[in-house]
Coordinates of C-alpha atoms in Angstrom, one line a residue:
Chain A
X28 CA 104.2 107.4 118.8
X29 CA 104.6 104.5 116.3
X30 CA 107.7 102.7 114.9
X31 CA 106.6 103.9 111.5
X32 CA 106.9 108.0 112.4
X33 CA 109.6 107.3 113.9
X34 CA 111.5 105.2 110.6
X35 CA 109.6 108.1 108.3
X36 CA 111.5 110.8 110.5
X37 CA 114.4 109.1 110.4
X38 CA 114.6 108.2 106.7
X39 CA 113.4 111.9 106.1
X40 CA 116.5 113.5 108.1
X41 CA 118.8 111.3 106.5
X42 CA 117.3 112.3 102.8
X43 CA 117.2 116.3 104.2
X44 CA 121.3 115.8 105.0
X45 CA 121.9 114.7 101.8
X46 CA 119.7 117.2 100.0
X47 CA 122.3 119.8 101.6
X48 CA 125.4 118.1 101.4
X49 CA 125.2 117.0 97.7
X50 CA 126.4 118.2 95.1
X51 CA 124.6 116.9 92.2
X52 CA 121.3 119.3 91.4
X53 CA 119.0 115.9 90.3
X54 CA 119.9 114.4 93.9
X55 CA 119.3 117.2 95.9
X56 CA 115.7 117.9 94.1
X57 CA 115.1 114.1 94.5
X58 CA 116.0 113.8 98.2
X59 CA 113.3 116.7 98.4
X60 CA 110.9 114.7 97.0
X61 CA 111.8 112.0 99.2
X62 CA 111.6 114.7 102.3
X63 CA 108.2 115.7 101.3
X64 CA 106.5 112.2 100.8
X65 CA 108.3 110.7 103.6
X66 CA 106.1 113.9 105.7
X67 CA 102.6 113.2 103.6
X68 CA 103.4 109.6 105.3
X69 CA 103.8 111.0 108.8
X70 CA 100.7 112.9 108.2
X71 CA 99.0 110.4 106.8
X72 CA 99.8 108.3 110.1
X73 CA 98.8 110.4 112.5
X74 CA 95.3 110.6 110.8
X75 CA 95.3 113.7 108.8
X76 CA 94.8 112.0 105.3
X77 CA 93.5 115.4 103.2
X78 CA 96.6 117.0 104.4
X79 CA 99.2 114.4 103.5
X80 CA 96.7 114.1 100.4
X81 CA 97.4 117.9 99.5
X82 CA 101.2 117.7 100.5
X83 CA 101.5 115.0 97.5
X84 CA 99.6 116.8 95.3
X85 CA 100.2 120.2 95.5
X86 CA 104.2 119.6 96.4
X87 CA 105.6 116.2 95.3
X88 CA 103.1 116.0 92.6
X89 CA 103.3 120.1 90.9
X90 CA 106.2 122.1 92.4
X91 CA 108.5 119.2 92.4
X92 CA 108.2 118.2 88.9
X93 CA 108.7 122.0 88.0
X94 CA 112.0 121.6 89.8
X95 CA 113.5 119.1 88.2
X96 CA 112.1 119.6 84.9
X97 CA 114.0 123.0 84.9
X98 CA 117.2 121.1 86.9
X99 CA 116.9 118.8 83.6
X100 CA 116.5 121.7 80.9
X101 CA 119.4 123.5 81.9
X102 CA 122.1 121.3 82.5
X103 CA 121.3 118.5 80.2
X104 CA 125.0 117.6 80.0
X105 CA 127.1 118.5 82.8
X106 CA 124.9 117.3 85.8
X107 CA 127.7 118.2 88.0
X108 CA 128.5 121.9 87.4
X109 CA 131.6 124.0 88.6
X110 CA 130.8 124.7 92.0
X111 CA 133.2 127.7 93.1
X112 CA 134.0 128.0 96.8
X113 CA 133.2 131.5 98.3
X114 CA 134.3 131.4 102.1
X115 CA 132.8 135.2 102.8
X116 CA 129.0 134.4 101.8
X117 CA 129.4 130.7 103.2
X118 CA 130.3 132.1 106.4
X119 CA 127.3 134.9 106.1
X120 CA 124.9 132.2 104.8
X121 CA 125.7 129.7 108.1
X122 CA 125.8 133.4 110.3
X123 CA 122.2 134.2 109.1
X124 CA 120.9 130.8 109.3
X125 CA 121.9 130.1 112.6
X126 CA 120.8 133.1 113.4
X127 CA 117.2 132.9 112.3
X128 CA 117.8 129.5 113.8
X129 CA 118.3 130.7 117.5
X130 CA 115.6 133.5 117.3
X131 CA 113.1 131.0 116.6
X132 CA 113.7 128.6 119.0
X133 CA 113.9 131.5 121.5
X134 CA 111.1 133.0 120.6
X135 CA 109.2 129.3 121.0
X136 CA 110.9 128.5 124.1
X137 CA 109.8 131.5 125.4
X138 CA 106.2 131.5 124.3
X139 CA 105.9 128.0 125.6
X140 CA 107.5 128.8 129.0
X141 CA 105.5 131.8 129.6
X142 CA 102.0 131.0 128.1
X143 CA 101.9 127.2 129.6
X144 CA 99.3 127.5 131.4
X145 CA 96.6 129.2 129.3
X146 CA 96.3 126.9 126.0
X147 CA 92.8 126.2 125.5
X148 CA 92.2 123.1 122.9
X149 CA 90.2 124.8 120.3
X150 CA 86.1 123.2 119.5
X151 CA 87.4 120.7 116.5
X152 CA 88.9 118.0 118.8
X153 CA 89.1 114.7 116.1
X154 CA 85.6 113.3 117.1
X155 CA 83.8 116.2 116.9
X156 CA 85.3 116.8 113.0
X157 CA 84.7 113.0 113.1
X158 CA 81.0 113.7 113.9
X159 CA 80.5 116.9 111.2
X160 CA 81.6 113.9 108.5
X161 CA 85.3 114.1 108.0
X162 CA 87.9 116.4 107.7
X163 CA 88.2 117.5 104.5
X164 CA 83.8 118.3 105.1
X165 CA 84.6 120.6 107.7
X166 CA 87.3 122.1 105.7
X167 CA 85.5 122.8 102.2
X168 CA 83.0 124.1 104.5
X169 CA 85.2 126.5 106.3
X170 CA 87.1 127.8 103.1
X171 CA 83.8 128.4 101.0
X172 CA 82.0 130.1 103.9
X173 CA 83.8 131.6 106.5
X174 CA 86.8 132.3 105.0
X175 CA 85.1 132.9 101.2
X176 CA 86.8 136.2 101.0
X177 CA 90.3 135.7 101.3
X178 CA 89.7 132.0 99.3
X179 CA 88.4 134.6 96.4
X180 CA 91.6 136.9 96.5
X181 CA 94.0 134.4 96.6
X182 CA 92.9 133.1 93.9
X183 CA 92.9 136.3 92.2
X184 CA 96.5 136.9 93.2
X185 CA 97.0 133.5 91.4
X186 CA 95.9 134.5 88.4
X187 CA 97.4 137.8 88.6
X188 CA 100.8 135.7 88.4
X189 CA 99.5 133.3 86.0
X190 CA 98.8 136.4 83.7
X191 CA 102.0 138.1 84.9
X192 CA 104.2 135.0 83.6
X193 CA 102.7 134.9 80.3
X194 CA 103.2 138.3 79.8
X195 CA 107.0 137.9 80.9
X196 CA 107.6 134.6 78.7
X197 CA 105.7 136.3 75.7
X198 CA 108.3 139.5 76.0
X199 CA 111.1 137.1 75.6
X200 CA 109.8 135.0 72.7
X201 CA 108.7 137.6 70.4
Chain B
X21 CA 96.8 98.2 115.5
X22 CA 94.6 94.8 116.3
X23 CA 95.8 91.5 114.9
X24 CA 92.1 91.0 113.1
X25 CA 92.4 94.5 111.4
X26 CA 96.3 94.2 110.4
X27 CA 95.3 90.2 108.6
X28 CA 92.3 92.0 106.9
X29 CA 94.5 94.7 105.7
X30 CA 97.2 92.4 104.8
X31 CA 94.8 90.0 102.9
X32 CA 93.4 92.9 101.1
X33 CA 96.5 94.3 100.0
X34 CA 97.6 91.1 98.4
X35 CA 94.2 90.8 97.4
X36 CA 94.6 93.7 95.1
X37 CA 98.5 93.2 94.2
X38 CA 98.2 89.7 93.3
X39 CA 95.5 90.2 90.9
X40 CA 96.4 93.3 89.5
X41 CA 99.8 91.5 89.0
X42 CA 98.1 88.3 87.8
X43 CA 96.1 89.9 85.4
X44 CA 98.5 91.9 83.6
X45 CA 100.2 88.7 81.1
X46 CA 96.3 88.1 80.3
X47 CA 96.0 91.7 79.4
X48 CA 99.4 91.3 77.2
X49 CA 97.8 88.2 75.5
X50 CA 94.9 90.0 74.8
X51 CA 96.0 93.0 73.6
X52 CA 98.5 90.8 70.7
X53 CA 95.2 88.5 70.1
X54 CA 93.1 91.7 69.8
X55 CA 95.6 92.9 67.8
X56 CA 96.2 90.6 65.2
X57 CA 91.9 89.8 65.4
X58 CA 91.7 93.4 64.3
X59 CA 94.5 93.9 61.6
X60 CA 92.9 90.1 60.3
X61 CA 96.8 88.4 61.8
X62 CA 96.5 85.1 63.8
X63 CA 98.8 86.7 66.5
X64 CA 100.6 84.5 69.2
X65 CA 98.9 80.7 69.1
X66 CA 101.7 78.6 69.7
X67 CA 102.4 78.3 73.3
X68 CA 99.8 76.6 74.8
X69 CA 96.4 76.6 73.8
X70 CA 95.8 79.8 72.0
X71 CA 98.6 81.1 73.3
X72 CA 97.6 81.6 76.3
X73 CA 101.6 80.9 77.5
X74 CA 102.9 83.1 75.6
X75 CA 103.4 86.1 77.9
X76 CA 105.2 83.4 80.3
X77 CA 108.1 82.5 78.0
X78 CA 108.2 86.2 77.4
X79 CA 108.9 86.6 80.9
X80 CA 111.2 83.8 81.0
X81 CA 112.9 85.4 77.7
X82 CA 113.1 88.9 79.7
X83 CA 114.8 87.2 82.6
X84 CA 117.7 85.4 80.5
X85 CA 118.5 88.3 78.7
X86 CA 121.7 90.6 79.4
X87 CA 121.3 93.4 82.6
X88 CA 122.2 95.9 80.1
X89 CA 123.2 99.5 81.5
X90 CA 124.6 102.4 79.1
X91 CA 128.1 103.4 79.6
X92 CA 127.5 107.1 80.1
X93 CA 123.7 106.5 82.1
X94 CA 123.0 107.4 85.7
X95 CA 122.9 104.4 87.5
X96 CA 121.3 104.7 90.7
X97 CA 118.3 107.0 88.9
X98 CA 118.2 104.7 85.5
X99 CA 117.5 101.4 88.4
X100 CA 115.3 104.1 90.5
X101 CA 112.7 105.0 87.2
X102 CA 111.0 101.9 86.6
X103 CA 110.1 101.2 90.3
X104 CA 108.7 104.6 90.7
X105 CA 106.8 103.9 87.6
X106 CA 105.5 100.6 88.9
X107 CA 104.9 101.6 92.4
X108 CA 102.5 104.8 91.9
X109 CA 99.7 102.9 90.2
X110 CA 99.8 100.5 92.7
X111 CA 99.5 103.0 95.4
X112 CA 96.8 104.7 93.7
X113 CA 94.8 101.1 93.4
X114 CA 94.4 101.6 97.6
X115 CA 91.7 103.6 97.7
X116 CA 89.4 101.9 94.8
X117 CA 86.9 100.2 96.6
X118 CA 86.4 97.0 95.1
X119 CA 83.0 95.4 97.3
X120 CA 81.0 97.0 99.8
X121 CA 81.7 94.8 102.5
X122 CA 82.2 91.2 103.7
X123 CA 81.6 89.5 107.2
X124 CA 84.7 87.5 108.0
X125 CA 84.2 85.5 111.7
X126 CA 81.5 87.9 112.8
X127 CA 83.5 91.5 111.6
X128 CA 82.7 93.3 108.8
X129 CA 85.8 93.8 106.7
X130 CA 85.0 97.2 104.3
X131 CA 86.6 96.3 100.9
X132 CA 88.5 99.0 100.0
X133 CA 92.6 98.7 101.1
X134 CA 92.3 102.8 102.6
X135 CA 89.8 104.3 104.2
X136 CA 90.3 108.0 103.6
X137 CA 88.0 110.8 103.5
X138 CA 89.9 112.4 100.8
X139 CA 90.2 109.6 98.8
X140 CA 89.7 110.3 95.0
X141 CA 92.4 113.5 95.3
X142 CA 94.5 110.6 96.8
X143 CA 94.4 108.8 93.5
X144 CA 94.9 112.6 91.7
X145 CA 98.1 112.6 94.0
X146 CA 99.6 109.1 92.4
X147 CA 98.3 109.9 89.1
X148 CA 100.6 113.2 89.6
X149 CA 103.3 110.8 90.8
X150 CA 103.5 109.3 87.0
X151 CA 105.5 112.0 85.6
X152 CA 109.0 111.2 87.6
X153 CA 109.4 107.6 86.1
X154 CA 109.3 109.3 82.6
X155 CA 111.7 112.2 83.5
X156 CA 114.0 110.4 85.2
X157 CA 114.1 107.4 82.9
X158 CA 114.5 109.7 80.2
X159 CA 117.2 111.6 81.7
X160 CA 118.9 109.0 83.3
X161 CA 119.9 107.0 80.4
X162 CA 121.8 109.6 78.5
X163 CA 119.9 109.6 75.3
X164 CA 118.5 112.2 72.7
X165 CA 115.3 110.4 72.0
X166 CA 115.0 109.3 75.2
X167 CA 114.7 112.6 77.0
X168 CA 112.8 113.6 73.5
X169 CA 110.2 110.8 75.1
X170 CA 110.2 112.8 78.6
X171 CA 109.7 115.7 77.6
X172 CA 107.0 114.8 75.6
X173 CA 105.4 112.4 77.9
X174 CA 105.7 114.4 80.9
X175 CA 104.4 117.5 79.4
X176 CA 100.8 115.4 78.2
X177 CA 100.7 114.2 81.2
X178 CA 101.1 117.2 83.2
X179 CA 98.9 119.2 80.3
X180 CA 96.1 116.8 80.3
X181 CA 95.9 116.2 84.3
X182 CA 93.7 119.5 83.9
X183 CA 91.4 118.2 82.0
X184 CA 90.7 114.7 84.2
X185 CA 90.9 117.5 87.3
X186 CA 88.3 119.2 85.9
X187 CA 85.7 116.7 85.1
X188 CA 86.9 115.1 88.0
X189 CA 85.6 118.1 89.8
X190 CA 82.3 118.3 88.4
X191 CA 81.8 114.6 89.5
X192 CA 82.5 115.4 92.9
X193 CA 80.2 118.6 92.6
X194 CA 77.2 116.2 91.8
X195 CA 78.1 113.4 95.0
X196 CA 79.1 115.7 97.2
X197 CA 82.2 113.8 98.5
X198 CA 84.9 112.6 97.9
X199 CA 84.4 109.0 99.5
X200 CA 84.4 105.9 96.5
X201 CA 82.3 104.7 98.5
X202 CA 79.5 107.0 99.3
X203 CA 80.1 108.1 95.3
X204 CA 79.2 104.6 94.3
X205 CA 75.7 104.5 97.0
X206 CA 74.8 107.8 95.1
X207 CA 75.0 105.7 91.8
X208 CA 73.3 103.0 93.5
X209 CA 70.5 105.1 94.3
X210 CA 70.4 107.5 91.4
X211 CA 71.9 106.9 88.2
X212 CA 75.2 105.9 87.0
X213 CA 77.6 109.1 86.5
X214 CA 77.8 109.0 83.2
X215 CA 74.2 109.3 82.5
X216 CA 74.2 112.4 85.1
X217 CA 77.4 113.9 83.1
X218 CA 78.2 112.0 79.7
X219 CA 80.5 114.8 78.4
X220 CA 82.5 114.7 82.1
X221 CA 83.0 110.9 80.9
X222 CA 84.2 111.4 77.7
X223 CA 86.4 114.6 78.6
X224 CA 88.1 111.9 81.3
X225 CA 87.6 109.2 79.2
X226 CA 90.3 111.0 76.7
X227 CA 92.0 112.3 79.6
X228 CA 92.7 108.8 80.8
X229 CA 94.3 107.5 77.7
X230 CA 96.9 110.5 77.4
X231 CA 97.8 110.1 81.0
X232 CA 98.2 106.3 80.5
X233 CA 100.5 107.3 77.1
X234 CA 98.3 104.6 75.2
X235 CA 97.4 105.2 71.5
X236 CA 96.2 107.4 70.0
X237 CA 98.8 109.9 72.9
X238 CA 101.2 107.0 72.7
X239 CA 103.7 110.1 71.4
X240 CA 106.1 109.9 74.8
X241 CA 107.0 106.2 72.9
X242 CA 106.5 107.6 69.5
X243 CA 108.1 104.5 67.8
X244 CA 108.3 105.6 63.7
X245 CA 109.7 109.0 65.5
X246 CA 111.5 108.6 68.7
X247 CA 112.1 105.0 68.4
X248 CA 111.0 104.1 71.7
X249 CA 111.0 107.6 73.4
X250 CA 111.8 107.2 77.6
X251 CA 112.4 103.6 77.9
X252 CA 114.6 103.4 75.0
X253 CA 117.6 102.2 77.0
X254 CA 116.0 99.9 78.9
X255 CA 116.7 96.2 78.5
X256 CA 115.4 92.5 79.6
X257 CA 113.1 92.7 83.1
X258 CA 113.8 96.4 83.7
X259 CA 111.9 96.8 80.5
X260 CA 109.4 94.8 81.7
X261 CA 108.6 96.6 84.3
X262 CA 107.8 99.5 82.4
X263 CA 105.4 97.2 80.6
X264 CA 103.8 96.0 83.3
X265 CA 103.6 99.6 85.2
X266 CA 101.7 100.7 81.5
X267 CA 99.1 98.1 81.9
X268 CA 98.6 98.5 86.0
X269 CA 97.8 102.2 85.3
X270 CA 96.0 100.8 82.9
X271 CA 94.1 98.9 85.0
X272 CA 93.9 101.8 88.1
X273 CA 92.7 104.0 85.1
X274 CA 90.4 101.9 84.0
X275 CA 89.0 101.2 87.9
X276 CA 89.0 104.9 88.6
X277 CA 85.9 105.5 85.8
X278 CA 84.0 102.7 86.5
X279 CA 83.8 103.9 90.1
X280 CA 83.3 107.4 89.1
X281 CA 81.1 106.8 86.4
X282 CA 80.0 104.0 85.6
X283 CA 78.9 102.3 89.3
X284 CA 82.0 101.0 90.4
X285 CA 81.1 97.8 92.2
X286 CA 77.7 98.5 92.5
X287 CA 75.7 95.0 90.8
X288 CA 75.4 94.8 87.1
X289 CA 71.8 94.4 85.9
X290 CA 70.1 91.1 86.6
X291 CA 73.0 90.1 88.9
X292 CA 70.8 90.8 92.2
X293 CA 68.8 88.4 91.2
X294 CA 71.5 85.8 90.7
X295 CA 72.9 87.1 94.5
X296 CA 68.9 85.9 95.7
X297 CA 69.1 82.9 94.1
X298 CA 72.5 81.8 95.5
X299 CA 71.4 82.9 99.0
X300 CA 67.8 81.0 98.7
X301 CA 69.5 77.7 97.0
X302 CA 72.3 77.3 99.5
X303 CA 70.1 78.7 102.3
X304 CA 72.5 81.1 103.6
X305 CA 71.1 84.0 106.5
X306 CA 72.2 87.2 105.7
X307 CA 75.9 87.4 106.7
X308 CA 76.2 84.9 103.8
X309 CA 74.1 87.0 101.6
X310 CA 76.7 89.9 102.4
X311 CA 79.5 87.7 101.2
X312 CA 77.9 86.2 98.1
X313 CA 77.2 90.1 97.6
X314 CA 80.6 91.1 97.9
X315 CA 81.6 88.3 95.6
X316 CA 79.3 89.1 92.7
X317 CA 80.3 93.2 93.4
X318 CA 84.1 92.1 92.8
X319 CA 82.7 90.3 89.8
X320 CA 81.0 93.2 88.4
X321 CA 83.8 95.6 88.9
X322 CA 86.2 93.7 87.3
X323 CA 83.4 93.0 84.4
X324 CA 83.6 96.7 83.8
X325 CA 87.4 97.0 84.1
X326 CA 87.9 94.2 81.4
X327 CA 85.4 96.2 79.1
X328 CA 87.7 99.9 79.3
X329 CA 90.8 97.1 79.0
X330 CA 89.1 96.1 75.7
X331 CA 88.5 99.9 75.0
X332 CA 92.0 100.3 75.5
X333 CA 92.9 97.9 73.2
X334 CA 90.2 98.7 70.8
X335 CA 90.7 102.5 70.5
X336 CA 95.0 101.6 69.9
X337 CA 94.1 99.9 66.9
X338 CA 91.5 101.9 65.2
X339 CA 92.7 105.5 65.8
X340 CA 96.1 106.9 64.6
X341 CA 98.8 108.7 66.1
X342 CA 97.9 112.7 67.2
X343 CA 101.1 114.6 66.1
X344 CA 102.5 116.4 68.9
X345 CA 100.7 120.0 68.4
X346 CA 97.6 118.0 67.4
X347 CA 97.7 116.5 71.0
X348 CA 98.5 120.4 73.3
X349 CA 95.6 121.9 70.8
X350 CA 93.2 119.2 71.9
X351 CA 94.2 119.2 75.6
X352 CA 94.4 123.3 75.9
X353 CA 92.5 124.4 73.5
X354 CA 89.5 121.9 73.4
X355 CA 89.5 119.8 76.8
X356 CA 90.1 122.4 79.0
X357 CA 87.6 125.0 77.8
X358 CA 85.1 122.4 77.5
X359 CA 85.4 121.3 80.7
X360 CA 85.6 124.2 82.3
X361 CA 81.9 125.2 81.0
X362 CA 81.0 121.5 81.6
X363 CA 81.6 122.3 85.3
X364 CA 79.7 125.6 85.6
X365 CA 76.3 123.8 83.6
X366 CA 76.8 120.8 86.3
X367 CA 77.3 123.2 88.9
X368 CA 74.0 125.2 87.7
X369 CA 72.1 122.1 87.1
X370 CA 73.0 120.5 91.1
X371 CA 72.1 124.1 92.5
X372 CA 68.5 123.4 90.4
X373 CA 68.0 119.9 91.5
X374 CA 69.1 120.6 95.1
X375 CA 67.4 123.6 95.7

């Protein structure tokens, strides 16, 4: 592994501690940001470039700047708002997520313990993608032939929201 | 990483930085020259000869002035904006190949900073990247007319990012990749893109100068209106480097369409022959023929980069200022349409051609 995952990891953990432990909205959306192109960078150093490509442009460069535009819009002047302390759902919220927490890595542990033996590497080692002409090649191929169908539907679902969220804002400004 | 690969990429990033960087108080001059040529002014002439020092003792004026920062702003973000704003066009320069290739001490050195197979959505990443400068400055410094400018800015940008997607799209349709480089060997060998797809150009030709805010979608800065919209708080170099972060994306903007349609670095006309020349004159073989090559490619590049520069300049002073619902009608209502059946006929027209 190189010194650079390891100062991306690094700098990301720190920045994914202070996204929880802040209490300023704009600084825990930023730190997000930070999380999220600090991971494109790990991708992008292990030699998956469209990924860490589509990490910054589908998440750091869309969802995040929906984020904070709306953090922006609705508190324009009290950036820090009253924060009231409710010990019952903080205790419930850590419960949960420790929870989900455990039965995950369980459920990892486990599958790795018991199925050690019988992982077989799949056909698209890196130089045979390498040799079909790149990554993001054998993935627009994929995605408009094999998996055409469910590429079509999503898509529908997509503008099924779109559709569904024009209706909604329309309702409220008429 | 081997020591002969980490120099080249080292050399090649300051390469790029330094002359990006370099170019930028030229680009100032010229645009105040230009300017005042157009409106019939004499413009700045007194600082060395025609000027020409002028954007130095503007520097030098920027540095000596007061680090100014509003009582009520948010420090840490209000220092954090123009950095952002600087650093994304830089990153976006990376994957712009600017020469096919040199031979440096028997290795070829590919001239282009990143090699990436996905590299034009790379650039559509940074170019996304553009809009946190703007919010944040705007927000940060605790001003009506500066998060006025935000909001306005960020939502042209974010509106007319379509637009450049789309035409962007139907580029990639007709070279099949997404490699700047293999893009440009398909102009090589065909024709330049905007012969194959002139209203793709134009549609990210416009598209280009709202995501850039330069006039006539300068609204985000909106002077008569906003005063001076998201960087209205910002004094001395911190201003400054707003200024320079308009012209880099300037210049990454105006890099971006050459390669995609206008040949990028391939040779302008008539230059090939000045490349056989050289090599036959100075009796180079052919690893000095690659070089000379890779010179007069850089050469070209930056030829057609200092043309959109002009166009830049030209355009801001001959068109006026869109009012705001001028500016969504023409993105949404015009752009986007367009470009959307601009895709399907190139789409319909490759399937012909390839068949």
């Amino acid at each position: 592994m190189s010194p650079v995952i390891v100062i991306l990891s690094v700098i990301s953990a720190v920045l994914a501690l202070t996204m929880l432990f802040t209490r300023n909205a704009i600084t825990s959306a930023i730190c997000l940001l930070g999380v999220l192109i600090m991971t494109a960078g790990i991708y992008g150093l292990i030699g998956e470039h469209l990924i860490a490509t589509i990490q910054l442009v589908v998440y750091a460069g869309a969802i995040m700047v929906l984020f904070i535009f709306s953090i922006m819009l609705l508190n324009l002047n009290t950036e820090e708002r009253d924060y009231k302390d409710h010990p019952g759902a903080f205790a419930g919220a850590v419960a949960l997520g420790l929870g989900v927490f455990g039965f995950l890595a369980y459920a990892l542990t486990e599958h790795f313990r018991s199925h050690r033996g019988d992982v077989v590497p799949g056909p698209f080692t890196s130089e045979y993608v390498a040799s079909l002409g790149g990554n993001s090649k054998v993935l627009a191929h994929s995605l408009f032939t094999q998996y055409y169908v469910s590429f079509e539907v999503i898509s529908l679902a997509l503008l099924i929201a779109v559709v569904a969220a024009v209706v909604l804002a329309k309702r409220k400004f008429d | 990483m081997e020591y002969f690969d980490f120099l080249q990429l080292i050399a090649k990033i300051l390469l790029v930085v330094g002359v990006c960087l370099g170019v930028v108080p030229v680009t100032v001059w010229f645009e105040r020259r230009g300017a005042a040529w157009m409106q019939g002014r004499v413009g700045p002439n007194r600082v060395g000869p025609f000027g020409l020092l002028q954007p130095l003792a503007d520097v030098l004026k920027f540095i000596h002035k007061e680090d100014f920062v509003p009582k009520n702003a948010n420090k840490f973000y209000y220092y954090l904006a123009p950095l952002i704003a600087l650093i994304a066009p830089l990153c976006a320069l990376s994957v712009i190949p600017f020469g096919d290739k040199a031979i440096v001490g028997g290795r070829e050195v590919v001239l282009q900073i990143a090699q990436m197979d996905s590299g034009v959505i790379f650039i559509l990443a940074f170019a996304g990247l553009e809009v946190y400068p703007l919010i944040l400055a705007g927000w940060a410094s605790k001003n009506k007319y500066s998060v006025l400018g935000a909001l306005r800015g960020s939502s042209q940008i974010v509106s007319y990012e379509i637009s450049m997607g789309l035409s962007l799209l139907s580029m990639l349709i007709v070279y099949g990749s997404f490699n700047p480089h293999e893009m440009v060997s398909w102009q090589v060998e065909h024709f330049w893109g905007a012969v194959v797809n002139p209203f793709g150009a134009l549609v990210f030709l416009i598209s280009i100068f709202a995501e850039t805010n330069r006039l006539p979608f300068d609204l985000p800065e909106g002077e008569s209106e906003i005063v001076a919209g998201y960087h209205l708080e910002y004094g001395a170099m911190k201003f400054a480097l707003f200024f320079m972060a308009e012209y880099i994306a300037m210049i990454m903007a105006s890099a971006l369409i050459s390669t995609l349609f206008f040949g990028g670095y391939s040779l302008l006309p008539g230059m090939d022959f000045l490349v056989s020349f050289i090599a036959s004159f100075f009796g180079f073989g052919s690893v000095g023929t690659t070089n000379v090559t890779a010179v007069f490619q850089f050469v070209s590049l930056a030829s057609k980069v200092a043309f959109f520069m002009f166009l830049f300049v030209w355009i801001r002073w001959t068109l006026p200022r869109f009012r705001f619902d001028q500016l969504m009608d023409l993105g949404w209502k015009i752009l986007f349409p367009l470009s959307l059946i601009n895709l399907v006929v190139v789409t319909l027209g490759v399937y012909y051609f390839n068949r």
